[in-house]
mmCIF file with all atom_site columns, C-alpha atoms in Angstrom:
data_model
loop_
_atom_site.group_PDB
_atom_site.id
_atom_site.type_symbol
_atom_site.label_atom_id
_atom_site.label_alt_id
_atom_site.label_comp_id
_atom_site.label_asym_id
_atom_site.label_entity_id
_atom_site.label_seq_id
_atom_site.pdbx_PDB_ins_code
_atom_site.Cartn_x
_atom_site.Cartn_y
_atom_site.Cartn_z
_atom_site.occupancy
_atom_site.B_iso_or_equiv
_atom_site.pdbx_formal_charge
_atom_site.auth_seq_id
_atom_site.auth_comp_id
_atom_site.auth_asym_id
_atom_site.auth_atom_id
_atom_site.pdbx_PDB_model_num
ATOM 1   C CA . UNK A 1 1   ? 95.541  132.685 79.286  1.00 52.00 ? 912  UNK A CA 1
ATOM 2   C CA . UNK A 1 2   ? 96.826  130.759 82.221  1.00 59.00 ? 913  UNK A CA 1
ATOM 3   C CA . UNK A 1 3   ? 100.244 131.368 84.006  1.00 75.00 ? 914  UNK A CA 1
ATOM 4   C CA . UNK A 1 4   ? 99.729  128.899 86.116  1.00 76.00 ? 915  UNK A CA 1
ATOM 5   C CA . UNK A 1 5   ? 102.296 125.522 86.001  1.00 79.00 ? 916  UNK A CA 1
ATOM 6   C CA . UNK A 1 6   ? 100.465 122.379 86.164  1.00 71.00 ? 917  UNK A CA 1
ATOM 7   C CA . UNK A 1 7   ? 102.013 121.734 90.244  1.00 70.00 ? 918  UNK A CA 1
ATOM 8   C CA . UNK A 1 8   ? 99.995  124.900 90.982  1.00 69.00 ? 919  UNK A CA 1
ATOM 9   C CA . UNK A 1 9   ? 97.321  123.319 88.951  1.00 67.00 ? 920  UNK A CA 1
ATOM 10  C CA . UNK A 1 10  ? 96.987  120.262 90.450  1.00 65.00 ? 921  UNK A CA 1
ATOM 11  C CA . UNK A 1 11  ? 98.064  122.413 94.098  1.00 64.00 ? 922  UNK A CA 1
ATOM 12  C CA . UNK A 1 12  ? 94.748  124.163 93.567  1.00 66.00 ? 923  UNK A CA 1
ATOM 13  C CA . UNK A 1 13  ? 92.729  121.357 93.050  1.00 62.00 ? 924  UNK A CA 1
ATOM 14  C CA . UNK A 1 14  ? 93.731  119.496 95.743  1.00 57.00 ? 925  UNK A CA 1
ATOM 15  C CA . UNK A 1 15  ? 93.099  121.903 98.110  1.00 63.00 ? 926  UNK A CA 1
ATOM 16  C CA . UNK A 1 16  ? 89.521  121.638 96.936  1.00 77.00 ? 927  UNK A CA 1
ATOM 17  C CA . UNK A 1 17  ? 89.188  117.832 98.181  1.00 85.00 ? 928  UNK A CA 1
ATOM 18  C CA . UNK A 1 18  ? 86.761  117.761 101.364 1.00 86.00 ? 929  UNK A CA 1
ATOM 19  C CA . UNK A 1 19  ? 86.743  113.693 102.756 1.00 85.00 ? 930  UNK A CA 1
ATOM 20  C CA . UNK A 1 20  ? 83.351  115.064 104.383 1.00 85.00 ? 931  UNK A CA 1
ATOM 21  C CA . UNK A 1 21  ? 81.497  115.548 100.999 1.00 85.00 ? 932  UNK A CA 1
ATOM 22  C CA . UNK A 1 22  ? 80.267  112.023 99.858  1.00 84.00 ? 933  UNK A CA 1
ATOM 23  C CA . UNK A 1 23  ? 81.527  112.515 96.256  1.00 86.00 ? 934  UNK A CA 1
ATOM 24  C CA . UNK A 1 24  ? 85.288  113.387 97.105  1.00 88.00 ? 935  UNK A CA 1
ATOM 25  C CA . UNK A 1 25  ? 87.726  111.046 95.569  1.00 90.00 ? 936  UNK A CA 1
ATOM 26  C CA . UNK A 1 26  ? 89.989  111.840 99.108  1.00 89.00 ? 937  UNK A CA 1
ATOM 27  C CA . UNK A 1 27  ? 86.976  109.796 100.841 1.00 89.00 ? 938  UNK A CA 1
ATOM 28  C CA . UNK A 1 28  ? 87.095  107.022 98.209  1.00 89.00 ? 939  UNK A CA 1
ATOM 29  C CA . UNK A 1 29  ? 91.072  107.135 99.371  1.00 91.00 ? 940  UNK A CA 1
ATOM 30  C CA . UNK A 1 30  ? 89.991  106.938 103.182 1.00 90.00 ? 941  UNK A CA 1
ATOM 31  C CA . UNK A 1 31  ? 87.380  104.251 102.337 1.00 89.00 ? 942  UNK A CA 1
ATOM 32  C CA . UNK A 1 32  ? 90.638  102.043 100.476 1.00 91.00 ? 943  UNK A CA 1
ATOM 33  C CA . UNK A 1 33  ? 93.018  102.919 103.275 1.00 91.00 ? 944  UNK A CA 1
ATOM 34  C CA . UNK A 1 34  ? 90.544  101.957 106.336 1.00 90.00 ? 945  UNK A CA 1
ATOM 35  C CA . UNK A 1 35  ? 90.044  98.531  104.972 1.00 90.00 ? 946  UNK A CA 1
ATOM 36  C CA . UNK A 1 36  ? 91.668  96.143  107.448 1.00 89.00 ? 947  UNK A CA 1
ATOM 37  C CA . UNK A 1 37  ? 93.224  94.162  104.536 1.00 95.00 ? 948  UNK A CA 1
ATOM 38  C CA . UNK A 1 38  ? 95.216  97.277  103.566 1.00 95.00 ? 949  UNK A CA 1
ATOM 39  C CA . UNK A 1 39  ? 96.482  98.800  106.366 1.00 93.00 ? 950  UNK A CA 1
ATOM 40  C CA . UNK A 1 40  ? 97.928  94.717  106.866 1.00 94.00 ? 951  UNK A CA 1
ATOM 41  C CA . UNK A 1 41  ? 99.321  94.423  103.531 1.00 96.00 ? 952  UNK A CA 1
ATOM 42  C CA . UNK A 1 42  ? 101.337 97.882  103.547 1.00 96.00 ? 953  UNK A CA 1
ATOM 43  C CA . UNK A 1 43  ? 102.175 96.942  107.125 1.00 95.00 ? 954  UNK A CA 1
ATOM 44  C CA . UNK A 1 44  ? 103.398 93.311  105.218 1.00 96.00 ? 955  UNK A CA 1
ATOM 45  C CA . UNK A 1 45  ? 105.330 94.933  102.740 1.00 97.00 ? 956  UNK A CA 1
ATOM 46  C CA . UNK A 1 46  ? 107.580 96.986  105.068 1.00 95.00 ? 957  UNK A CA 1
ATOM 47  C CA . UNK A 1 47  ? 110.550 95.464  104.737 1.00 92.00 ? 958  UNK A CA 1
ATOM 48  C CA . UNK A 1 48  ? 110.588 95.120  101.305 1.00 95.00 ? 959  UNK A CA 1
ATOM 49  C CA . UNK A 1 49  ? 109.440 93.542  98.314  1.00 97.00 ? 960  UNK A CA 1
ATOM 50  C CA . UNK A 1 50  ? 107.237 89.840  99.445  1.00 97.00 ? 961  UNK A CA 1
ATOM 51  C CA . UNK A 1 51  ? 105.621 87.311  96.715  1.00 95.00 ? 962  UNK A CA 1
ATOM 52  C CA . UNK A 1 52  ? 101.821 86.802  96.590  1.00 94.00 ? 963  UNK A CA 1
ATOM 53  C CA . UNK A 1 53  ? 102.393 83.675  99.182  1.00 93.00 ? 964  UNK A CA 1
ATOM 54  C CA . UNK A 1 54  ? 104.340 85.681  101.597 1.00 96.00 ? 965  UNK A CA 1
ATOM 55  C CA . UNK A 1 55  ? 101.939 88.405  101.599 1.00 96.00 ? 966  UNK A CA 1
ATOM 56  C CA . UNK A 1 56  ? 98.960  85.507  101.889 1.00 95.00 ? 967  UNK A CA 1
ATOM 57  C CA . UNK A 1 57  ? 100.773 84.151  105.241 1.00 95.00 ? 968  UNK A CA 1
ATOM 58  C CA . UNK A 1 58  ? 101.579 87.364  106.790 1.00 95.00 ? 969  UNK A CA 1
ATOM 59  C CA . UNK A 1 59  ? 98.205  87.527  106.456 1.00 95.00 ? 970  UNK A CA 1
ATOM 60  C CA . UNK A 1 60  ? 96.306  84.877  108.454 1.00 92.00 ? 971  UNK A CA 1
ATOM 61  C CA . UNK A 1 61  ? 92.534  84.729  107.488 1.00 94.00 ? 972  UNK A CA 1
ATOM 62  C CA . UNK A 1 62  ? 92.453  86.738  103.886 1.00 95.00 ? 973  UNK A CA 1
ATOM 63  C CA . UNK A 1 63  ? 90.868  85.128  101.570 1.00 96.00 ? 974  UNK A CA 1
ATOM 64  C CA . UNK A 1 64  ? 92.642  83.980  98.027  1.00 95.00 ? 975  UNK A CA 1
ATOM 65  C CA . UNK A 1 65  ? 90.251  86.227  96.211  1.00 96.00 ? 976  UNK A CA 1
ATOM 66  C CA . UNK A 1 66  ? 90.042  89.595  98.973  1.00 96.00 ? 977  UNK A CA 1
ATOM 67  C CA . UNK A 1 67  ? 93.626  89.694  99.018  1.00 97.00 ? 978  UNK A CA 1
ATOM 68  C CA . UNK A 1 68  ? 93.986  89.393  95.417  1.00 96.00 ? 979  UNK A CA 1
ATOM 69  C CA . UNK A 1 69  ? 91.377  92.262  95.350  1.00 96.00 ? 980  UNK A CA 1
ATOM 70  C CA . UNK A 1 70  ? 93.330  94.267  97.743  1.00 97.00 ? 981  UNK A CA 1
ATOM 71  C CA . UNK A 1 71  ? 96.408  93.721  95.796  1.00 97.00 ? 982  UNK A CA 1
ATOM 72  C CA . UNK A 1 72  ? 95.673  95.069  92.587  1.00 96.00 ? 983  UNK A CA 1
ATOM 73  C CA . UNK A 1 73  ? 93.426  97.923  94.603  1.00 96.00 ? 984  UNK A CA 1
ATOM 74  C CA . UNK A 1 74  ? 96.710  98.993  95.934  1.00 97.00 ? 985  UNK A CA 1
ATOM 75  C CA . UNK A 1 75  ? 98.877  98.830  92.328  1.00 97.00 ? 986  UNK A CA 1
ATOM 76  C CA . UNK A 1 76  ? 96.107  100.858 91.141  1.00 96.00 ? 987  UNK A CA 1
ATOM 77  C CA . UNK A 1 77  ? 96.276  103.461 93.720  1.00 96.00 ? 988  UNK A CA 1
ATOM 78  C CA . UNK A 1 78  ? 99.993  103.732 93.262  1.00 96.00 ? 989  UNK A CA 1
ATOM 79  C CA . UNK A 1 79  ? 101.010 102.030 96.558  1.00 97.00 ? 990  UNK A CA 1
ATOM 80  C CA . UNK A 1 80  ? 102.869 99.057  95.642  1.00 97.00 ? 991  UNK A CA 1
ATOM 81  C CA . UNK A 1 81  ? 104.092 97.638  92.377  1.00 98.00 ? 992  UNK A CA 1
ATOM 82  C CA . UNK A 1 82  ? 103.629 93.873  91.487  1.00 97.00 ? 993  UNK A CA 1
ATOM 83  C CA . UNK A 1 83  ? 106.762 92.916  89.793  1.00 95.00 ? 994  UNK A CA 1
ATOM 84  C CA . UNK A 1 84  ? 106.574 89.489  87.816  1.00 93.00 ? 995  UNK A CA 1
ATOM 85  C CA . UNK A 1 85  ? 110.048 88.241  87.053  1.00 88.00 ? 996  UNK A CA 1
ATOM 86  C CA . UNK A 1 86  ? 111.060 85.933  84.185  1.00 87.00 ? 997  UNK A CA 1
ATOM 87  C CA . UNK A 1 87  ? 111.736 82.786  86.376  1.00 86.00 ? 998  UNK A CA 1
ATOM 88  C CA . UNK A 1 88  ? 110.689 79.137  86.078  1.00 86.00 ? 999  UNK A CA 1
ATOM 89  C CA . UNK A 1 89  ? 107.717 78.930  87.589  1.00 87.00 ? 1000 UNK A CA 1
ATOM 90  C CA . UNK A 1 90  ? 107.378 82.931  86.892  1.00 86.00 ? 1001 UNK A CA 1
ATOM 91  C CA . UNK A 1 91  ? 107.533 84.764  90.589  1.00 89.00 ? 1002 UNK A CA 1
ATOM 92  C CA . UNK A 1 92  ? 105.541 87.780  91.085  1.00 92.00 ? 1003 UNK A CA 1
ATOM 93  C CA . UNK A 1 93  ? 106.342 90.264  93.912  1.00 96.00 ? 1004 UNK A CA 1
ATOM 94  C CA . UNK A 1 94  ? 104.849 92.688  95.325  1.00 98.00 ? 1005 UNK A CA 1
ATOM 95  C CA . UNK A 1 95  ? 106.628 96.022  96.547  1.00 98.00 ? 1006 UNK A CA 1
ATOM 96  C CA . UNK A 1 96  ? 105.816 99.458  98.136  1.00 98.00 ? 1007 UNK A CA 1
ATOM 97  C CA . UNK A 1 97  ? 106.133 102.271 96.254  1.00 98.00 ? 1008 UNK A CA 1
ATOM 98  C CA . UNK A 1 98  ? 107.447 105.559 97.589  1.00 97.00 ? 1009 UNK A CA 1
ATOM 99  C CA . UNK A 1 99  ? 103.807 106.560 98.028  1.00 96.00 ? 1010 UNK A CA 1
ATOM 100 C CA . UNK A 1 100 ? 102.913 103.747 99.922  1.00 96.00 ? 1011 UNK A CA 1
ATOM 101 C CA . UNK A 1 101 ? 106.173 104.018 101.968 1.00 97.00 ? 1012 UNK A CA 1
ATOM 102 C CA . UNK A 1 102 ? 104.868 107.630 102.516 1.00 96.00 ? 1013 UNK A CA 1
ATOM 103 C CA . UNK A 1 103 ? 101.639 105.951 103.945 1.00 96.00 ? 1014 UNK A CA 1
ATOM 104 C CA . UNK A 1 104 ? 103.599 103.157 106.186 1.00 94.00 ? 1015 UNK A CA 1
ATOM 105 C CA . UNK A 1 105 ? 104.084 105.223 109.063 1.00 94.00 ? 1016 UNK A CA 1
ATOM 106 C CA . UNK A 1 106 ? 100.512 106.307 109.840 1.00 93.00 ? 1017 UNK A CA 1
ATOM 107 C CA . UNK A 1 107 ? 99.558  102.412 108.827 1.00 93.00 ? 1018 UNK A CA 1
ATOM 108 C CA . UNK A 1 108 ? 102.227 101.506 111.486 1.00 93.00 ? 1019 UNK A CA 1
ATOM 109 C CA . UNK A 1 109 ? 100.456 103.557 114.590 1.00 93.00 ? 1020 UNK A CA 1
ATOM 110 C CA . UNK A 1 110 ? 97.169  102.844 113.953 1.00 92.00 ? 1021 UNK A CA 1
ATOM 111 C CA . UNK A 1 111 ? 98.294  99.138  113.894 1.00 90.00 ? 1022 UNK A CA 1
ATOM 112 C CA . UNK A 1 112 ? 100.642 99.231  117.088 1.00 93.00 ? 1023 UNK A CA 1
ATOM 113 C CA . UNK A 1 113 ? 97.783  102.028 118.619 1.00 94.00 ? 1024 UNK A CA 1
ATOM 114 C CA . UNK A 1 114 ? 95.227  99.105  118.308 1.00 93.00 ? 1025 UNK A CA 1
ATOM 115 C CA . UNK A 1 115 ? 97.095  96.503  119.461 1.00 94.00 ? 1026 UNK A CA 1
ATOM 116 C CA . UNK A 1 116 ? 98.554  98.505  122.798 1.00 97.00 ? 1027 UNK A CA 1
ATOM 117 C CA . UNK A 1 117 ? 94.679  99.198  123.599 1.00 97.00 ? 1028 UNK A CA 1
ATOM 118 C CA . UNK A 1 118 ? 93.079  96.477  122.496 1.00 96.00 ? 1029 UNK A CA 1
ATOM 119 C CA . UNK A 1 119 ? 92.473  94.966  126.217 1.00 97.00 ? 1030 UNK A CA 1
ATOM 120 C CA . UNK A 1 120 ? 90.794  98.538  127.119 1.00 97.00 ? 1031 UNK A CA 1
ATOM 121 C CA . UNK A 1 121 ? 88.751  98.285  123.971 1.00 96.00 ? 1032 UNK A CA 1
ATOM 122 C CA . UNK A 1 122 ? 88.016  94.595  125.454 1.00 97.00 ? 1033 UNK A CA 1
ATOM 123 C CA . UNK A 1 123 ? 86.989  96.623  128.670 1.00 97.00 ? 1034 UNK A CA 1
ATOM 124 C CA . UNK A 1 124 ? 85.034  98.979  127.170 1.00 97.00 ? 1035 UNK A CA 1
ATOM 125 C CA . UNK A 1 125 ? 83.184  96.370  125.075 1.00 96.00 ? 1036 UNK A CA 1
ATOM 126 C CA . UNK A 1 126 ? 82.012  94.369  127.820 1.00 96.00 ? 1037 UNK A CA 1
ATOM 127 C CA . UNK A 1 127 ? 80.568  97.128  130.163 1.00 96.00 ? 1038 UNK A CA 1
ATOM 128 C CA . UNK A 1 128 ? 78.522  98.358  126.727 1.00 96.00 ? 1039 UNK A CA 1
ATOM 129 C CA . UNK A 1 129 ? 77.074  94.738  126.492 1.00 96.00 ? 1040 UNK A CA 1
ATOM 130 C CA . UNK A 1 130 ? 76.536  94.196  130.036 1.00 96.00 ? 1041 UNK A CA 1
ATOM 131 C CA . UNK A 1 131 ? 73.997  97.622  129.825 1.00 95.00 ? 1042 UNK A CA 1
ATOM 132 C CA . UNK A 1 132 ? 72.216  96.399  127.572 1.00 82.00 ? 1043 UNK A CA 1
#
């Protein structure tokens, strides 16, 4: 019989995720969190809770349907809520959790990391091209 409480339970089994093995849920998690849509829409919902139109606009060039996608991809995950509150027409909003706020930081560098590089990238990109 186990002593064991189930946060040393579920301790133990996390320790046992490895991103590099192809069946590892934590690789499913990088695959969600690498998607450009996501990293915007945590970066988005930052400052606090934004409706589904606010989020679209913040957003310039999702489509209706992949950001819809990402939405719900996100609830599921247990990054952000989507709140619908009894109003006239009904307003849904959308809200990061304190797991997703856990995330925002790391989603914050990589976005401000790429966007301080991006003319070296540029650089980089056209001395590739020009070799070949």
């Amino acid at each position: 019989m186990s002593t064991r409480t189930a946060a040393e339970r579920r301790a133990e089994a996390g320790a046992a995720y490895n991103a590099y093995v192809a069946e590892c849920p934590a690789r499913q998690l990088l695959d969600r969190i690498g998607d450009k849509w996501v990293s915007l829409a945590i970066n988005a919902l930052a400052d606090g809770p934004l409706r589904y139109s606010e989020v679209d606009q913040r957003l310039a060039g999702v489509s209706q349907k992949m950001l819809t996608q990402t939405l719900r991809n996100l609830e599921r995950d247990g990054l952000l809520t989507r709140t619908v509150l009894p109003e006239v027409p009904v307003r849904v909003e959308y809200r990061l959790t304190p797991l997703g706020e856990e995330l925002l930081p790391v989603m914050r560098t990589i976005k401000s990391w790429a966007e301080q590089h991006m003319d070296q990238v540029l650089t980089a990109r056209a001395a590739y091209d020009a070799q070949s």
